[in-house]
C-alpha atoms as a PDB file:
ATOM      1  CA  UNK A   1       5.181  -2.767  17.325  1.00  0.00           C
ATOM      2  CA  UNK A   2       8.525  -2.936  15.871  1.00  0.00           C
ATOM      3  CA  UNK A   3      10.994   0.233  16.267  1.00  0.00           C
ATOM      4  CA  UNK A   4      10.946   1.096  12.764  1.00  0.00           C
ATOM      5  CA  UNK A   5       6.483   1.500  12.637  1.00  0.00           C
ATOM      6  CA  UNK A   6       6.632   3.620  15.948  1.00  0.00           C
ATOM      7  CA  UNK A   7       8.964   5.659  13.955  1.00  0.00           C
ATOM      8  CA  UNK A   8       6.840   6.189  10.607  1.00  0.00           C
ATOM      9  CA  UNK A   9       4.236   6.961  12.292  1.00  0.00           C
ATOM     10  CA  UNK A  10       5.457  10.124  14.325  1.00  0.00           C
ATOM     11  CA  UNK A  11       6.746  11.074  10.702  1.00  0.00           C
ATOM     12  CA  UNK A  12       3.363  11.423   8.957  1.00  0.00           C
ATOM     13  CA  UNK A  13       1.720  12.361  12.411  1.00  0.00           C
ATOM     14  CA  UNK A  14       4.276  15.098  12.465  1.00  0.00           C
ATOM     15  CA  UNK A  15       3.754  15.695   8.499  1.00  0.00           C
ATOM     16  CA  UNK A  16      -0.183  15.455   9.313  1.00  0.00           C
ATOM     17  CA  UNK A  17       0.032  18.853  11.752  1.00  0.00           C
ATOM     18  CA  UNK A  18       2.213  20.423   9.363  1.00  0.00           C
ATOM     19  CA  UNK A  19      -0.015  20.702   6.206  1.00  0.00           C
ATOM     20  CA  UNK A  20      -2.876  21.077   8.482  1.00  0.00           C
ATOM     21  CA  UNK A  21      -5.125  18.334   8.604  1.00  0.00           C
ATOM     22  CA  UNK A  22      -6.305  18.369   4.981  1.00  0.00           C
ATOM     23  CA  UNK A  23      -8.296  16.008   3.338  1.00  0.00           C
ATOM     24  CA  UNK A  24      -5.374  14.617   1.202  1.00  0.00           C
ATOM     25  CA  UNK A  25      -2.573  14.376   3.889  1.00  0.00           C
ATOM     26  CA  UNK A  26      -5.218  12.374   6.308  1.00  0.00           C
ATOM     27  CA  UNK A  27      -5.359   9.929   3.729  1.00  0.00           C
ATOM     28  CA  UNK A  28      -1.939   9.585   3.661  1.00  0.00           C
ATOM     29  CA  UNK A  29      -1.239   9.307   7.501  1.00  0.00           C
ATOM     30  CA  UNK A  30      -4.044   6.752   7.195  1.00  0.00           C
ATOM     31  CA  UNK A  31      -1.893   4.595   4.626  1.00  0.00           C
ATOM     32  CA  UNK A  32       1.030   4.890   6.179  1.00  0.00           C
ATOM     33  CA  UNK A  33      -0.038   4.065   9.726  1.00  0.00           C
ATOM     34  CA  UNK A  34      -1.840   1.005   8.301  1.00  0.00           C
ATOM     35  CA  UNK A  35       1.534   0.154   6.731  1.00  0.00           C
ATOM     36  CA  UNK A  36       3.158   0.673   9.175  1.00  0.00           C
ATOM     37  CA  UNK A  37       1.397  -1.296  11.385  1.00  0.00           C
ATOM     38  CA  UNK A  38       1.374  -4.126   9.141  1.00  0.00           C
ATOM     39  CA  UNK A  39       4.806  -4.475   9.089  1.00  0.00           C
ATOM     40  CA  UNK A  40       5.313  -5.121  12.604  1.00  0.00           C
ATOM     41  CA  UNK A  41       3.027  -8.238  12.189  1.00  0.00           C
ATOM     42  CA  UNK A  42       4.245  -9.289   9.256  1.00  0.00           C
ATOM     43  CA  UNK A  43       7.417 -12.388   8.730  1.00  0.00           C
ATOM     44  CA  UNK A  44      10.509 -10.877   7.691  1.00  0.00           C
ATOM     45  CA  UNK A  45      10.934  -9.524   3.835  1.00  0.00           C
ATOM     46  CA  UNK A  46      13.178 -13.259   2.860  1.00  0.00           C
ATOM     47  CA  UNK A  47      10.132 -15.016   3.172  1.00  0.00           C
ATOM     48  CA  UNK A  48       8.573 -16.071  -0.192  1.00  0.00           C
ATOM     49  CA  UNK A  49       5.988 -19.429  -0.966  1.00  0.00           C
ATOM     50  CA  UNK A  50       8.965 -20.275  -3.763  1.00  0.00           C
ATOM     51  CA  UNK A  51      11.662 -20.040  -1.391  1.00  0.00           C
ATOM     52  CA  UNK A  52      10.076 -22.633   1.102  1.00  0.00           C
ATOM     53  CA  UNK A  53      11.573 -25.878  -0.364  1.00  0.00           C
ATOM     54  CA  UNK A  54      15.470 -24.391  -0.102  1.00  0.00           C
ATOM     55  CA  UNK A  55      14.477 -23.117   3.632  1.00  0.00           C
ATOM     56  CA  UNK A  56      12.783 -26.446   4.812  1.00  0.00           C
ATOM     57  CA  UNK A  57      15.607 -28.414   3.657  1.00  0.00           C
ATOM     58  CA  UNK A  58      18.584 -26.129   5.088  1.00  0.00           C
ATOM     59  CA  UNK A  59      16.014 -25.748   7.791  1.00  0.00           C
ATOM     60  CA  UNK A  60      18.948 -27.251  10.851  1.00  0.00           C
ATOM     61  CA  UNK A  61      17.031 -27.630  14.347  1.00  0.00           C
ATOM     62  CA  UNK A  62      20.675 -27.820  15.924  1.00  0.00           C
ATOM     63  CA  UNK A  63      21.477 -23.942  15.062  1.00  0.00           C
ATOM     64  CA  UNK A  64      18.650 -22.604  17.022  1.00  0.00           C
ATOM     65  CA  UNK A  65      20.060 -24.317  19.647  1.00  0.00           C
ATOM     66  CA  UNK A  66      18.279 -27.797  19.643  1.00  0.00           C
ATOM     67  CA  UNK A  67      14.359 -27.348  20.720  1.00  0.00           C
ATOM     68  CA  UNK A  68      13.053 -29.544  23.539  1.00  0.00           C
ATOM     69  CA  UNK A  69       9.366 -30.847  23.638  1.00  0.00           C
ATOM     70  CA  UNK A  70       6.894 -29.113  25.765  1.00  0.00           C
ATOM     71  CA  UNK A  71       4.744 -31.984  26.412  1.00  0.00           C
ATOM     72  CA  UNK A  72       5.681 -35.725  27.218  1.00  0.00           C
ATOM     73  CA  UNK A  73       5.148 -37.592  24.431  1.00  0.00           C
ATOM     74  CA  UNK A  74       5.881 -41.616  24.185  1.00  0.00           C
ATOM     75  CA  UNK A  75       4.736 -42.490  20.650  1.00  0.00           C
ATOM     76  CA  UNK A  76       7.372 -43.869  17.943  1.00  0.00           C
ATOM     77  CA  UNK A  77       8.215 -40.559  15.843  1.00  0.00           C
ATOM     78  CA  UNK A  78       8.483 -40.063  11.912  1.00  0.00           C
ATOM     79  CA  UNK A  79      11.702 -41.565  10.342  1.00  0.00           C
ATOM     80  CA  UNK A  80      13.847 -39.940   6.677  1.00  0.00           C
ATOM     81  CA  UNK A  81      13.712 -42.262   3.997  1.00  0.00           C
ATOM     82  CA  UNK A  82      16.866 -42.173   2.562  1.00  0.00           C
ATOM     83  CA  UNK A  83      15.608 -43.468  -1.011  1.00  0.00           C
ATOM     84  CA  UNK A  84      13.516 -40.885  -1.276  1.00  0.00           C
ATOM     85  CA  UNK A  85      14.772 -37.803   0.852  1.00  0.00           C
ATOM     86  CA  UNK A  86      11.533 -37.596   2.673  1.00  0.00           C
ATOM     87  CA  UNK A  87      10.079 -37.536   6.241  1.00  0.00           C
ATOM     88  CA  UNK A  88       7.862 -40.433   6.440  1.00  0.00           C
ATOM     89  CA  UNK A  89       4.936 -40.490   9.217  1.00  0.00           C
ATOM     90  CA  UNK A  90       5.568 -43.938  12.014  1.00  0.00           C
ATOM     91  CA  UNK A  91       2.196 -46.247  12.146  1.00  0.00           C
ATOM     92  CA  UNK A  92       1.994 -44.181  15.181  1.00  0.00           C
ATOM     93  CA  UNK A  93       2.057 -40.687  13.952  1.00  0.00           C
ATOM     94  CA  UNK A  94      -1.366 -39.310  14.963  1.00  0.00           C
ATOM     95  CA  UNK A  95      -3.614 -37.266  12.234  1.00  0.00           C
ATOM     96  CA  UNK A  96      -2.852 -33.535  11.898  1.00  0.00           C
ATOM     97  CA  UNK A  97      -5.006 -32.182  14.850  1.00  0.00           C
ATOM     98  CA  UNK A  98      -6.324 -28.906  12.257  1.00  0.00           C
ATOM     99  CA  UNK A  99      -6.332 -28.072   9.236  1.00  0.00           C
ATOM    100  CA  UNK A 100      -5.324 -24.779   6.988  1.00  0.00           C
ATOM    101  CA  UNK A 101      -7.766 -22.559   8.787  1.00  0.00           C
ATOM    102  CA  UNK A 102      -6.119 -23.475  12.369  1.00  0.00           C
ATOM    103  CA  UNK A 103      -2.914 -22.560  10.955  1.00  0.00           C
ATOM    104  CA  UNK A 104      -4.776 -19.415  10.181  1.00  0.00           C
ATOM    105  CA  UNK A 105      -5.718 -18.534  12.865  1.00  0.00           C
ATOM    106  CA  UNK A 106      -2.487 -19.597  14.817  1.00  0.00           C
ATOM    107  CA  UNK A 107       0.451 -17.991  12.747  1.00  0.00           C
ATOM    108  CA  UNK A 108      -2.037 -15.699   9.908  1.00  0.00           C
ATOM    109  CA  UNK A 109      -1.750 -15.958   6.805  1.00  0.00           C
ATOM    110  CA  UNK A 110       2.103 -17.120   6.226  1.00  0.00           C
ATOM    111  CA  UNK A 111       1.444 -20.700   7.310  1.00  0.00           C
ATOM    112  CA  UNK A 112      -2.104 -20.712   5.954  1.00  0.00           C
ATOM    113  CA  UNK A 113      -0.645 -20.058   2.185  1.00  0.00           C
ATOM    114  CA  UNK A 114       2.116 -22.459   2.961  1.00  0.00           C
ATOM    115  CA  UNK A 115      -0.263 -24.903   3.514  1.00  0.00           C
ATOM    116  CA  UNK A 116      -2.517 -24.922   1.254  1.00  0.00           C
ATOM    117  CA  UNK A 117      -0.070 -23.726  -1.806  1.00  0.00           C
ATOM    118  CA  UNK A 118       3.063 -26.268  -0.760  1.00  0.00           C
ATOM    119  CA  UNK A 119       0.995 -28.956   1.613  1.00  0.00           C
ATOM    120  CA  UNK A 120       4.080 -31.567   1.365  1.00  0.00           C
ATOM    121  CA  UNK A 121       6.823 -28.924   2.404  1.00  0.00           C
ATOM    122  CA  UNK A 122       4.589 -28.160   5.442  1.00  0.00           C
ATOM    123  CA  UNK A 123       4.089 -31.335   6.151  1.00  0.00           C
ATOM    124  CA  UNK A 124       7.671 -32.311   5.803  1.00  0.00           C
ATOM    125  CA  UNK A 125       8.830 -29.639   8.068  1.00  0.00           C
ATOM    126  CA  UNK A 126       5.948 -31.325  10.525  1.00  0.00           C
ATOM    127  CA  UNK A 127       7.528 -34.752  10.696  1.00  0.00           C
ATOM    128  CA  UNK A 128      11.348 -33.369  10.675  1.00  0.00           C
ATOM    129  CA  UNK A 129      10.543 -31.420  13.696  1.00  0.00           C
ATOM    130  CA  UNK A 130       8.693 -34.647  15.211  1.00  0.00           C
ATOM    131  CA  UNK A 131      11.807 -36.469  14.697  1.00  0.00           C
ATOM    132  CA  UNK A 132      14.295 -34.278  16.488  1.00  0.00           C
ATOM    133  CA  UNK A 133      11.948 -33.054  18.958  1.00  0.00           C
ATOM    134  CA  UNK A 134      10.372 -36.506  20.351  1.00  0.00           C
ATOM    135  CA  UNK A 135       7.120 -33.969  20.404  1.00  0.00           C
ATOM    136  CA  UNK A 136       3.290 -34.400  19.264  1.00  0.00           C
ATOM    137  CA  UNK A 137       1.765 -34.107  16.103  1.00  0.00           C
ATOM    138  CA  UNK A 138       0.385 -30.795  17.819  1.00  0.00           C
ATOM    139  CA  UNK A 139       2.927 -29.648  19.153  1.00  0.00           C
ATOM    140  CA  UNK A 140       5.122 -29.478  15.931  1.00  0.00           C
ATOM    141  CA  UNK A 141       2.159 -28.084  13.960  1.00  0.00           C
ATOM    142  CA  UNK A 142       2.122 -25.097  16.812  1.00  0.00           C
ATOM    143  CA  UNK A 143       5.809 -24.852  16.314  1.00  0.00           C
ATOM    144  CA  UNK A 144       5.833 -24.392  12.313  1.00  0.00           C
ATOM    145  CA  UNK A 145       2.511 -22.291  12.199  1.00  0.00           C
ATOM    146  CA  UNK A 146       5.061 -20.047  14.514  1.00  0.00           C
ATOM    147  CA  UNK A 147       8.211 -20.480  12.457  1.00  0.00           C
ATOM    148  CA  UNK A 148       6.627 -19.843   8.988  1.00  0.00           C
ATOM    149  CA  UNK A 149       4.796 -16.960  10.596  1.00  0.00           C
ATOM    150  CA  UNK A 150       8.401 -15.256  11.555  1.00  0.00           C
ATOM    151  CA  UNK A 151      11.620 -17.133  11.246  1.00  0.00           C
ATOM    152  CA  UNK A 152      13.512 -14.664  13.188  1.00  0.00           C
ATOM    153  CA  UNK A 153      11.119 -14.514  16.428  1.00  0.00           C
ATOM    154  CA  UNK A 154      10.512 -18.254  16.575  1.00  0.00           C
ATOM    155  CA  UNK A 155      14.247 -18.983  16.406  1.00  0.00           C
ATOM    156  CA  UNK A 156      15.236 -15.929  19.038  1.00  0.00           C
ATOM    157  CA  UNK A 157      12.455 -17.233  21.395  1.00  0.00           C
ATOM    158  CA  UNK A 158      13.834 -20.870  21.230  1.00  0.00           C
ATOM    159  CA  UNK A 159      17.440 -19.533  22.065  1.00  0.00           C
ATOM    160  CA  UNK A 160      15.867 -17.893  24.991  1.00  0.00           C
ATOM    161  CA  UNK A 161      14.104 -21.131  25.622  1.00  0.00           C
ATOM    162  CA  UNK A 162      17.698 -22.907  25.690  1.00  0.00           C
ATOM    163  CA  UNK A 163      19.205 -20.394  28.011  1.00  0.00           C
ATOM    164  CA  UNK A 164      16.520 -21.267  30.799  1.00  0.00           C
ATOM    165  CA  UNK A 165      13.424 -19.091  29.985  1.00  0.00           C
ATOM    166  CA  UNK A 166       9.240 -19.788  30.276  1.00  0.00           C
ATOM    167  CA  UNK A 167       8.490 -21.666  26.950  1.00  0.00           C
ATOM    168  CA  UNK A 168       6.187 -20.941  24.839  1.00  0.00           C
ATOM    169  CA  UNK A 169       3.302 -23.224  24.102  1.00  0.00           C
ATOM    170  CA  UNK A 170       2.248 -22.873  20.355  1.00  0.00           C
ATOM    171  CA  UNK A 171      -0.411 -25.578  20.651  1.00  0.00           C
ATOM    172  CA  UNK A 172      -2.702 -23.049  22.273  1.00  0.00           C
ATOM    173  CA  UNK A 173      -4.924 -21.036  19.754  1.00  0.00           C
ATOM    174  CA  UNK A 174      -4.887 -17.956  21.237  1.00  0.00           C
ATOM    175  CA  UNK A 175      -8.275 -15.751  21.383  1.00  0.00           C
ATOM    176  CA  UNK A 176      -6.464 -12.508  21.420  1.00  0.00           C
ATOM    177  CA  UNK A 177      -4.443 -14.008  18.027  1.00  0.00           C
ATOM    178  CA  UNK A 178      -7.242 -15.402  16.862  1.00  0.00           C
ATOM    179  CA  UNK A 179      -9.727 -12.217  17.043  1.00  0.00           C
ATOM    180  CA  UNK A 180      -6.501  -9.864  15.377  1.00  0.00           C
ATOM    181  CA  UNK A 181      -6.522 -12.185  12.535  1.00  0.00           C
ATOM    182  CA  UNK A 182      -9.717 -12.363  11.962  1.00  0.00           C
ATOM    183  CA  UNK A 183     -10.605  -8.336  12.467  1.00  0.00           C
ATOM    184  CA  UNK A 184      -7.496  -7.857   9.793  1.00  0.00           C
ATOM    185  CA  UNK A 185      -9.093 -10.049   7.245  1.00  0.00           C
ATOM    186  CA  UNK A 186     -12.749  -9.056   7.845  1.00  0.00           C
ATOM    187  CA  UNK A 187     -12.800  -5.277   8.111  1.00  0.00           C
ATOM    188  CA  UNK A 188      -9.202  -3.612   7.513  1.00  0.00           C
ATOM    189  CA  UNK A 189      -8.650  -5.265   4.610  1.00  0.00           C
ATOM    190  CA  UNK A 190     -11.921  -4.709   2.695  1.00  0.00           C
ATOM    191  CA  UNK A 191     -11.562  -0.807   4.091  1.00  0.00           C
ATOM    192  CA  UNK A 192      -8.266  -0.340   3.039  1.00  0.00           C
ATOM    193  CA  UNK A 193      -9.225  -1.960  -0.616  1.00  0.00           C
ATOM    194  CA  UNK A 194     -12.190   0.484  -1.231  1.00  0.00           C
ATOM    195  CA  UNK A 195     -10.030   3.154  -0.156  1.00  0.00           C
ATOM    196  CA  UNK A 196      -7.482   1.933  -3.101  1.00  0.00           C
ATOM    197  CA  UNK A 197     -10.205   1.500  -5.473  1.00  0.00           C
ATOM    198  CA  UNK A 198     -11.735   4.660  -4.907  1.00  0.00           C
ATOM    199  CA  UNK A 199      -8.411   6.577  -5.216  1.00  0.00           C
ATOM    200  CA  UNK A 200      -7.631   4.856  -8.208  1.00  0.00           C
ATOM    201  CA  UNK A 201     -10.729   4.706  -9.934  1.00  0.00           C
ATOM    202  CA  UNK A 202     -12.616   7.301  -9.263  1.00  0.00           C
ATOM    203  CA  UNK A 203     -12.544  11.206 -10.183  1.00  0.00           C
ATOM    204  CA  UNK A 204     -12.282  12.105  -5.848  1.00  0.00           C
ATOM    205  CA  UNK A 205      -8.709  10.633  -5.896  1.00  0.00           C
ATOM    206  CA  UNK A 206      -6.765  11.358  -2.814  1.00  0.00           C
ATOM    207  CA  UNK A 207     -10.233  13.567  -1.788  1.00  0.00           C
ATOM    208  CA  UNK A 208     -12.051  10.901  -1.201  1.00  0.00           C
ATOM    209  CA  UNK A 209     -14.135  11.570   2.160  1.00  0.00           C
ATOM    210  CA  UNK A 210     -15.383   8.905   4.733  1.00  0.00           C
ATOM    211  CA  UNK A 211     -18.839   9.313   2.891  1.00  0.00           C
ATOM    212  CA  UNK A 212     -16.903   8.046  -0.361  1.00  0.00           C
ATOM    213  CA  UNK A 213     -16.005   5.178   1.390  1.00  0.00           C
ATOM    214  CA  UNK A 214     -19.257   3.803   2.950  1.00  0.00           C
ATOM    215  CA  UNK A 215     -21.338   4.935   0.070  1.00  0.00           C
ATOM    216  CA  UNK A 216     -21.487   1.823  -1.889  1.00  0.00           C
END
């Protein structure tokens, strides 16, 4: 968790044992805890679907310092059209090895929404980072699930890459990842919404008790 969610939450932990406990004050811990906690595995607050064009083509693989491939990889790689601005795909280029849902469960839901909302700019980034890197198909799908995921973390952990550390291999679908992403948008995020709806639409408001919430 990032430094600023460990320190909400000893502020409404603290505000919590202050008022007591009560009904009301619970809730709010609750809210602000999940917050909190989102935030720390959420991209940074720049990222937007409408700002992904601009970012992909400003995206420059030689400030990050330059990535190296993971994997040997011999095939010919994607070439830039220069009539038409675009990352085209060699007669070699293999098929994307998953679709939206492995991107899902990869990166979450950043990459996911790029993918299925702006399929060519994802795809685009794809081929560009082919093309520089030498790499797989795979391997620059890992890579871009990770960067549109968080920016800042992909490009810190490729600097640390360049200055002699373990690399990371984003090809892998982790289970740990996988089962987080999955628990977040199974169960918290149908709990949190009744709790919204209940507070909102209903006479309990902020009194709403955990009977309230699993009374349907």
């Amino acid at each position: 968790l990032s430094v600023s969610a460990i320190g909400w939450k000893k502020v409404v932990l603290a505000m919590a044992n202050l008022f007591g406990g009560s009904s009301r004050c619970c809730i709010l811990v609750f809210f602000a805890s999940m917050i909190a906690t989102i935030s720390a595995f959420s991209p940074p607050s720049s990222f937007s679907i409408s700002s992904i064009s601009t970012r992909t083509q400003q995206f420059q693989l030689s400030a990050v310092p330059s990535p190296e491939r993971m994997f040997d990889y011999n095939k010919k790689p994607p070439t830039f059209n220069k009539q038409t601005s675009l990352w085209e795909p060699s007669p070699e280029t293999e098929d994307s090895p998953y679709g939206p849902w492995g991107s899902f469960l990869r990166g979450g839901p950043s990459p996911f929404l790029v993918r299925v909302l702006q399929p060519s700019e994802y795809e685009q980034a794809v081929f560009k980072y082919m093309a520089q890197t030498s790499c797989s198909r795979a391997e620059a799908q890992g890579n871009m699930d990770a960067f549109f995921n968080n920016a800042a973390d992909w490009a810190y952990q490729k600097s640390e890459e360049a200055r002699g550390r373990p690399k990371v291999d984003y090809t892998q679908l982790k289970l740990k990842d996988a089962i987080l992403v999955v628990t977040w948008a199974v169960f918290v995020t149908p709990f949190l919404g009744r709790c919204a709806y209940l507070i909102a639409a209903t006479d309990a408001g902020w009194a709403i008790t955990v009977d309230d919430i699993f009374n349907f």
